[in-house]
Structures are given as structure tokens and as C-alpha cells.
Coordinates of C-alpha atoms and ligand atoms in Angstrom, one line a residue:
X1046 CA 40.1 -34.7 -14.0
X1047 CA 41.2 -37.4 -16.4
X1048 CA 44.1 -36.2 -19.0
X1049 CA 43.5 -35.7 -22.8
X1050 CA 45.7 -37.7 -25.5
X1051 CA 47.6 -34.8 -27.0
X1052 CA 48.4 -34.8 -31.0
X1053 CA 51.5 -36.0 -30.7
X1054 CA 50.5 -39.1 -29.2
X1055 CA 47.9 -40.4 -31.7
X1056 CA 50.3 -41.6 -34.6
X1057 CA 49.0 -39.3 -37.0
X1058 CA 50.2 -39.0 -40.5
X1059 CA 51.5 -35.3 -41.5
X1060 CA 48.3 -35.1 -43.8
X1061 CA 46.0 -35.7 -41.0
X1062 CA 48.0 -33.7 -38.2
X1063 CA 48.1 -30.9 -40.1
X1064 CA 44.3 -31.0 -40.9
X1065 CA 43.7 -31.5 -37.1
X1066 CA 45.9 -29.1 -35.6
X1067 CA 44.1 -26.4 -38.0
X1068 CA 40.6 -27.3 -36.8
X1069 CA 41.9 -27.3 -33.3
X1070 CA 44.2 -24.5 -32.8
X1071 CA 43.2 -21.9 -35.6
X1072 CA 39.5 -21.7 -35.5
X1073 CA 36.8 -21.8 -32.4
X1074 CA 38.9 -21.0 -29.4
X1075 CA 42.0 -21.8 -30.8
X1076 CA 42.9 -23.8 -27.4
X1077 CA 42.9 -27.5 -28.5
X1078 CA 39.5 -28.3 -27.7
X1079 CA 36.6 -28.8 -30.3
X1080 CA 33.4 -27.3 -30.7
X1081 CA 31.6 -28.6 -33.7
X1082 CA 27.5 -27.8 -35.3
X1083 CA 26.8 -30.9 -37.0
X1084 CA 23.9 -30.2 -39.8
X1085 CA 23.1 -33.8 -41.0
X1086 CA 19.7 -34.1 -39.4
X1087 CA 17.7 -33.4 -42.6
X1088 CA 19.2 -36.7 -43.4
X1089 CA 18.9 -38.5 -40.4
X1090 CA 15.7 -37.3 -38.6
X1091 CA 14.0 -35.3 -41.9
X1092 CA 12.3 -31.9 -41.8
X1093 CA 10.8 -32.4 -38.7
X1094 CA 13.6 -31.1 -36.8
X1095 CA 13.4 -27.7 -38.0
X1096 CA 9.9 -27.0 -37.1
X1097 CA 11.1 -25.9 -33.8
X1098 CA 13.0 -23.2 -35.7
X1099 CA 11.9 -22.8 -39.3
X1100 CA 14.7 -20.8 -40.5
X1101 CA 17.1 -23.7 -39.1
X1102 CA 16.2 -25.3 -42.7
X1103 CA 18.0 -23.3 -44.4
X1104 CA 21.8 -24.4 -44.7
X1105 CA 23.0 -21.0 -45.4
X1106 CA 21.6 -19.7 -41.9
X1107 CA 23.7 -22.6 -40.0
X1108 CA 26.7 -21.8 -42.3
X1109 CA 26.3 -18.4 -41.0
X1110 CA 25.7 -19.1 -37.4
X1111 CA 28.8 -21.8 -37.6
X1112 CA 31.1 -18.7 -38.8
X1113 CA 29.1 -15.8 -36.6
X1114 CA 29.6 -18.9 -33.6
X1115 CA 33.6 -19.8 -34.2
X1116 CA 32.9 -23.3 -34.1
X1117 CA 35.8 -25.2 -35.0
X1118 CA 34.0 -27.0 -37.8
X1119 CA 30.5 -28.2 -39.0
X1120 CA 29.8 -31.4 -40.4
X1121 CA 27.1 -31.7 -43.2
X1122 CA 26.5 -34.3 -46.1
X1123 CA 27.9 -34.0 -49.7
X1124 CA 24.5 -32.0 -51.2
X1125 CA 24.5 -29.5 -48.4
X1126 CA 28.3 -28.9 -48.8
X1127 CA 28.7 -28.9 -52.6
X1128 CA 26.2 -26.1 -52.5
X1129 CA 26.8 -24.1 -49.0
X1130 CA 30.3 -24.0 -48.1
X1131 CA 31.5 -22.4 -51.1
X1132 CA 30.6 -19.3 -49.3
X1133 CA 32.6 -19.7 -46.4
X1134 CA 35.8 -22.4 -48.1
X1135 CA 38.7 -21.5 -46.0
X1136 CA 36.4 -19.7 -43.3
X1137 CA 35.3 -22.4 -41.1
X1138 CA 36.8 -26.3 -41.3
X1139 CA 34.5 -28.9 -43.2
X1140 CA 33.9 -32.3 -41.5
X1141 CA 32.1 -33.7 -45.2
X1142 CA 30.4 -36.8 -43.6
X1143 CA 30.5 -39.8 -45.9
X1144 CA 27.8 -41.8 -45.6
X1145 CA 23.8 -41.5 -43.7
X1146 CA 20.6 -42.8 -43.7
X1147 CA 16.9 -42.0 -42.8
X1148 CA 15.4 -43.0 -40.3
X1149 CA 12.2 -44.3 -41.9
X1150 CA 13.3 -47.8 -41.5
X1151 CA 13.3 -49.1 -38.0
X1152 CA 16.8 -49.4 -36.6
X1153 CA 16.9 -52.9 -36.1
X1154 CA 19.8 -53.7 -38.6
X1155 CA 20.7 -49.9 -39.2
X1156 CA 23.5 -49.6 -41.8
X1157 CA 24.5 -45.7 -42.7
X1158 CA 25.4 -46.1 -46.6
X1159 CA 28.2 -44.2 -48.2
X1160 CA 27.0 -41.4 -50.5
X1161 CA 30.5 -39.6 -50.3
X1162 CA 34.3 -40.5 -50.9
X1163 CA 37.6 -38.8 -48.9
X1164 CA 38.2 -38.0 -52.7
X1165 CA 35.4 -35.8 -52.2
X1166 CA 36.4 -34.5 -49.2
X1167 CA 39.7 -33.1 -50.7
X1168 CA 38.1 -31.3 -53.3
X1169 CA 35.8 -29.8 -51.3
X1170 CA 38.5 -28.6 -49.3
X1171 CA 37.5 -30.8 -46.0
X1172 CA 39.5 -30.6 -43.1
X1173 CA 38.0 -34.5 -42.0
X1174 CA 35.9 -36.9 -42.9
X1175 CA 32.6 -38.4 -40.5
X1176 CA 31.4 -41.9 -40.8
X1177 CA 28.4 -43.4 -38.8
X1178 CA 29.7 -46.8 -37.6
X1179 CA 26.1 -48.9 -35.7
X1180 CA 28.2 -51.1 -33.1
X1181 CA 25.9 -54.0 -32.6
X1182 CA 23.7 -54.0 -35.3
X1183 CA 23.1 -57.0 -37.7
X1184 CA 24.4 -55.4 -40.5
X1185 CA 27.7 -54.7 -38.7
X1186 CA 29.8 -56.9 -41.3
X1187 CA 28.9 -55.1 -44.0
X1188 CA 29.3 -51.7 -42.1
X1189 CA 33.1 -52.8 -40.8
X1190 CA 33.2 -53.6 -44.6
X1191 CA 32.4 -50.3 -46.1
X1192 CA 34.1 -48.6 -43.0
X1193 CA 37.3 -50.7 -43.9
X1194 CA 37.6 -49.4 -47.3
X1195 CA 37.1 -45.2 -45.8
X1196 CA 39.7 -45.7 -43.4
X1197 CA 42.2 -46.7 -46.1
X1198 CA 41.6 -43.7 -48.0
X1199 CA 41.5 -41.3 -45.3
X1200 CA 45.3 -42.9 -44.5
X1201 CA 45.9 -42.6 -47.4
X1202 CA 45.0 -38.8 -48.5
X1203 CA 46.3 -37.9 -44.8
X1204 CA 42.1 -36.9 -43.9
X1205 CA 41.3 -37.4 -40.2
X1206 CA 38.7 -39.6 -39.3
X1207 CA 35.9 -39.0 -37.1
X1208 CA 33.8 -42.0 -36.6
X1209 CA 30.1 -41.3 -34.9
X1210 CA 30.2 -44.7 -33.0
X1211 CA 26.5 -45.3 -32.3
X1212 CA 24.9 -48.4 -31.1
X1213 CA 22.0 -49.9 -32.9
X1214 CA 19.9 -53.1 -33.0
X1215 CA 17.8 -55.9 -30.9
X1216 CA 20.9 -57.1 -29.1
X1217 CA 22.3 -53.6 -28.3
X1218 CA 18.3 -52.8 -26.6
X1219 CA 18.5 -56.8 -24.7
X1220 CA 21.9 -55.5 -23.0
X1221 CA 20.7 -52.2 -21.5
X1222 CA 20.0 -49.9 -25.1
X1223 CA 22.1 -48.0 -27.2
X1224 CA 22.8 -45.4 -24.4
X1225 CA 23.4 -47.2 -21.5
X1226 CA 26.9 -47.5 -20.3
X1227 CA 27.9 -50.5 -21.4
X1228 CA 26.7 -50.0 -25.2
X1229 CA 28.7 -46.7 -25.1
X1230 CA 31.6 -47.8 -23.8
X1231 CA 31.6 -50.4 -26.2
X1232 CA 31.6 -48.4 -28.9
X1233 CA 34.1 -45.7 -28.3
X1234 CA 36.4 -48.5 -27.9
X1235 CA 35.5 -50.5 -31.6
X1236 CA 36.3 -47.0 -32.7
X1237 CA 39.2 -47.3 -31.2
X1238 CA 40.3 -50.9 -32.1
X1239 CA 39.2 -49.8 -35.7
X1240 CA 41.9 -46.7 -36.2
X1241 CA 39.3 -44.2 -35.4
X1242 CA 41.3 -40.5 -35.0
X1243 CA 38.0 -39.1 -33.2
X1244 CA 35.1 -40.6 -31.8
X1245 CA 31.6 -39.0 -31.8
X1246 CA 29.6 -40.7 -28.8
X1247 CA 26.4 -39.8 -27.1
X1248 CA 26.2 -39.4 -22.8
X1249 CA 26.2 -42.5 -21.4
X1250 CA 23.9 -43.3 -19.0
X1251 CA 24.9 -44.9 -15.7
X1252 CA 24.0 -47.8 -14.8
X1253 CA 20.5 -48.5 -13.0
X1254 CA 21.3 -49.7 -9.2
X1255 CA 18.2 -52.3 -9.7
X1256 CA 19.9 -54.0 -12.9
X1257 CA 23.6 -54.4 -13.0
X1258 CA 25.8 -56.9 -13.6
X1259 CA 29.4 -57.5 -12.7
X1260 CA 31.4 -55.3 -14.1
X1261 CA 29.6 -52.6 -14.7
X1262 CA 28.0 -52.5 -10.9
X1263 CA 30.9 -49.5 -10.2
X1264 CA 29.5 -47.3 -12.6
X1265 CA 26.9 -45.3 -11.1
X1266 CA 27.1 -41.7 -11.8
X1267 CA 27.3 -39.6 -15.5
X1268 CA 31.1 -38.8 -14.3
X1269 CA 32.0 -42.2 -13.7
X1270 CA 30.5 -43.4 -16.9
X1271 CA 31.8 -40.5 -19.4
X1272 CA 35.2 -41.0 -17.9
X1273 CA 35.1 -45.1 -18.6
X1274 CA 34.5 -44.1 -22.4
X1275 CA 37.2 -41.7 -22.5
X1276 CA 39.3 -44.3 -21.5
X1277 CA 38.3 -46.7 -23.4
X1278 CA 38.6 -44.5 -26.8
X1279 CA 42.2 -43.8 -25.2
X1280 CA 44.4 -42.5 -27.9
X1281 CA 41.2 -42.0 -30.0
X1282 CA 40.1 -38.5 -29.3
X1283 CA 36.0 -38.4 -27.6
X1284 CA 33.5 -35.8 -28.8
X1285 CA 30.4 -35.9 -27.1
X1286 CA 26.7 -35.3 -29.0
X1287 CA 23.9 -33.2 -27.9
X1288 CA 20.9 -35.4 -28.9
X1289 CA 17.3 -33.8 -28.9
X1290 CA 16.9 -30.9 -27.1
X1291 CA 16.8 -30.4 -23.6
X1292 CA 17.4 -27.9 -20.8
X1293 CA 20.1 -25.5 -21.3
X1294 CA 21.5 -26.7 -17.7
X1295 CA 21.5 -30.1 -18.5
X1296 CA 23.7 -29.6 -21.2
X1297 CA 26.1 -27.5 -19.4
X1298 CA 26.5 -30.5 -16.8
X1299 CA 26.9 -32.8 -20.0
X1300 CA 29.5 -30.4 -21.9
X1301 CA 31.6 -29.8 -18.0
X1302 CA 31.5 -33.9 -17.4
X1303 CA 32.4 -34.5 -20.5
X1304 CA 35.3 -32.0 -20.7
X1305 CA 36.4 -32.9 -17.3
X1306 CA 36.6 -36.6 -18.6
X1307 CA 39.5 -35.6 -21.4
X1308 CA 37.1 -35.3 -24.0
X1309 CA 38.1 -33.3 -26.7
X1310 CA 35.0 -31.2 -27.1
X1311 CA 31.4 -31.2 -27.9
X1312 CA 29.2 -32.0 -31.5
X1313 CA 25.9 -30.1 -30.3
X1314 CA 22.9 -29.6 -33.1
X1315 CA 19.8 -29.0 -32.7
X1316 CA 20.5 -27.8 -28.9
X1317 CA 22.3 -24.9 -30.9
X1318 CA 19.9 -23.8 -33.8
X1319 CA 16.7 -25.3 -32.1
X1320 CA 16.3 -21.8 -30.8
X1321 CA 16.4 -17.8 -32.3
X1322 CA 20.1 -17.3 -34.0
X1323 CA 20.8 -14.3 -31.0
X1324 CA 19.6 -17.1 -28.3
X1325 CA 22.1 -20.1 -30.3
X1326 CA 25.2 -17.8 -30.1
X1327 CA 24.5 -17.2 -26.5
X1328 CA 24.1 -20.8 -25.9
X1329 CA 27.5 -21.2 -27.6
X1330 CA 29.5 -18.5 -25.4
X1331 CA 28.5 -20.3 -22.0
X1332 CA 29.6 -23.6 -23.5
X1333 CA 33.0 -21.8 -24.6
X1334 CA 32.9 -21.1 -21.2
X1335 CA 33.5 -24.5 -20.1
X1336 CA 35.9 -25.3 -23.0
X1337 CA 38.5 -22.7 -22.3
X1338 CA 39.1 -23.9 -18.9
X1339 CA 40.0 -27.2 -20.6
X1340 CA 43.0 -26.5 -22.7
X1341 CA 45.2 -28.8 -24.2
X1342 CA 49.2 -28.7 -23.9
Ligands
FBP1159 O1 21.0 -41.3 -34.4 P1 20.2 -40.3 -33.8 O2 20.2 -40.4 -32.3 O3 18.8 -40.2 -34.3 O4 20.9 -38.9 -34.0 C1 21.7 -38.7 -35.1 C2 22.0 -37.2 -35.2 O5 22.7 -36.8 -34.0 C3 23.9 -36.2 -34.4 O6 24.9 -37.2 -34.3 C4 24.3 -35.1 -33.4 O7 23.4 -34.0 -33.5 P2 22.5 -33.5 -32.4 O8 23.4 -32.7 -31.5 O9 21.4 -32.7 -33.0 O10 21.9 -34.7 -31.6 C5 23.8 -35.8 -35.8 O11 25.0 -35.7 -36.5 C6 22.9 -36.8 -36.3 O12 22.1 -36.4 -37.3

């Protein structure tokens, strides 16, 4: 079992410890480790992702399962929050994410642009901020450019920062795609170099016996790869996503590996509240299951 970076070993300002330190250790199991509903898929993916649970399209039924849940945060765009949280300010911790795109492009130079500012985080009464970073994509420059300019003001109004460090482009897919290992791994670790507080990754996938190249030819099972991307993020704390839905199993292997890796928790959507609300908050306890036998010092 690797170790987890503690809080005091990140370098955090007293703004952002504070923030953290409330997300971590006075809401969800109050244990150090992170379970977060992130609600930006309207955005991302459009209404099609609700029609698996209609009443998953209203944001005041996932601000009510985030609360009825104890997650220790959910993370939703400027409209949604300016509107929803209101309700629940001071209930649940706010991860306001800054910037988003659709996905009605194609993703070949994928840039997420910023529709939010940490300014707006404050007054909302956010406990972090999220930005999308697309490692790899052609439009990379401008993204480290518009990424450069958040993490000054987060520094600077003491906001953690939780970058969702996602692959994207042609070259990404030529090296393997933007889940194998070595695209992940990559990425928790620009998140890293770039002053990234928390990193949002997907599972990386091992790599395939039949097409592997030196270095990566060690890497062969979902342990060995989640536990190269913790380490890479190193003093960068790793949240792993959910992605589209699959068995509940599956994601109980995910949410154990990636715990048993030092991650600091799990960002699952639409494996929460792609179901009934009684059936999400059941889903929820057996991954709180896992999560308390991962606590941090
Ligand atoms: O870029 P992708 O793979 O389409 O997914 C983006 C979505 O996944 C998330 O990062 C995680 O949510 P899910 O657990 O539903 O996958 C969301 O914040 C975001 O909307």
C-alpha cells in the first residue's frame, strides 16, 4: 500500500489549508480522504446523460443527494452554483469549476475555456476551484496560458486547486490514447510540475503485453499502473474519476486500487446518480466502505 502526501507536506498557503482541511476532515467521513459528486456533465456530455435517470437533470436533486450522501464536496459550473447552492452554502463544500466545454466539437485540439474566476469562487463561498487542463492537445499553449493566470489567483486568494488532468488530441491517441498508462501518468505529473494542489485523473489502463515499449513494459496490471500515477502526482494529491457507467463491482475494484495507491479519494458522477436516489446513496455507503479503511494521519 503506497503512502498518501499528508497536508502538511504540500506547501500550502493558510488560505488554501484551511479550505482543504474543511473539505477533508469536517464533511464526508471526516477521515482525510475525499469523496466528491461532480455535476458538470450537462456541460460536458449535454442532456443525454440524464436520460438514464431523468430526475438526475435537475440540480436541486444532486444538491440534495450530495448533502443526504455526505460527500465531501460537489463540483458544478458557475450557472448551476449561482442558482443551487444557495440552498445548501455552508452545508456541503463547493468545488466551483472554472472553465468547460461541450463536446460537440471533436476533441482533436480540445481547449476547456474559462467561464468562471477564483473571484467568483470566493463569493460563492467555494471551498476550491476545478480547471480542465487537456495534456497533449494542440491547443495546450493557450490552455497552460489560461491555466497560468488561475493558478496565480487561486495563490493568491489562498483557493485550492484541483486540476482534472485529461489527455486529449491526435498525438495523445498515436501513443496509446488518452487512457492508457502512459497518457495518464503523464498527466498527473504536468499537474504536478504545474502547482496543481489535487489532481483529477481517470483509471489508467495497463499496458497491452502485445504493444509496449521500454519503459512502460513493467506496467501490466490496474495496481501497478494507478500506483505509477500516484507517484508521479507525488505531493499533488490524486483523485480518481468514474467515467460512464459500469458495473457496481468494477468500480469497487477501481475505488480499492485507487485508494490502496495513496489516492486521496474518488470524483464518481454518473455512476452515483445514473441510478434511483435510494440505489445512489447505497452505492455511496459501500464506497465509504473502502474509504474509511484508508485514513489519513
Ligand atoms: O471528458 P470526458 O471523459 O467526456 O468526461 C468528463 C466528465 O467526467 C468527469 O470528469 C467525471 O464525471 P463522471 O464520474 O461522470 O465520469 C466530469 O467532471 C466531466 O463532466
Amino acid at each position: 500500500m503506497q503512502k498518501r502526501a499528508s497536508l502538511n507536506e504540500l506547501g500550502l498557503s493558510t488560505g488554501k489549508k484551511a479550505r482543504l482541511r474543511r473539505i477533508l476532515f469536517d464533511h464526508g467521513l471526516r477521515n482525510g480522504t475525499a469523496l466528491f459528486l461532480p455535476y458538470d456533465q450537462g456541460l460536458e456530455h449535454g442532456p443525454r446523460d440524464f436520460f438514464a435517470n431523468p430526475k438526475a437533470s435537475d440540480p436541486a436533486y444532486i444538491m440534495k443527494l450530495a448533502v443526504a450522501g455526505e460527500f465531501n464536496g460537489v463540483a458544478i459550473q458557475i450557472g448551476l452554483a449561482e442558482k443551487f447552492f444557495w440552498d445548501y452554502a455552508g452545508e456541503i463544500p463547493l468545488i466551483l469549476k472554472l472553465n468547460g466545454k461541450t463536446d460537440i466539437p471533436s476533441d482533436a485540439a480540445a481547449l476547456s475555456p474559462v467561464h468562471a474566476s477564483v473571484e467568483d469562487a470566493v463569493r460563492l463561498g467555494a471551498d476550491a476551484v476545478g480547471y480542465t487542463l487537456y495534456v497533449g492537445s494542440p491547443a495546450q499553449e493557450t490552455d497552460f496560458a489560461q491555466y497560468r493566470q488561475i493558478r496565480a489567483d487561486a495563490e493568491r486568494l489562498g483557493m485550492p486547486l484541483v486540476v482534472w488532468a485529461y489527455p486529449r488530441g491526435e498525438a495523445i491517441e498515436a501513443k496509446g490514447g488518452k487512457d492508457s498508462f502512459y497518457a495518464v501518468d503523464y498527466a498527473a505529473r504536468v499537474a504536478s510540475e504545474l502547482g496543481a494542489d489535487v489532481v483529477k485523473v481517470n483509471f489508467p489502463h495497463p499496458a497491452k503485453r502485445d504493444n509496449v515499449k521500454p519503459p512502460y513494459e513493467e506496467i501490466f496490471s490496474p495496481q501497478q499502473a494507478i500506483d505509477g500515477v500516484v507517484r508521479s502526482a507525488n505531493r499533488t494529491l490524486v483523485l480518481v474519476s468514474g467515467g460512464s457507467k459500469a458495473g457496481d463491482d468494477t468500480m469497487y475494484r477501481k475505488a480499492e486500487q485507487a485508494m490502496d495507491a495513496g489516492g486521496l479519494g474518488l470524483i464518481f458522477g454518473r455512476n452515483v446518480w445514473q441510478r434511483g436516489y435510494d440505489e445512489s446513496l447505497a452505492f455511496v455507503d459501500a464506497l465509504k466502505e473502502i474509504l474509511v479503511q484508508h485514513p489519513s494521519e
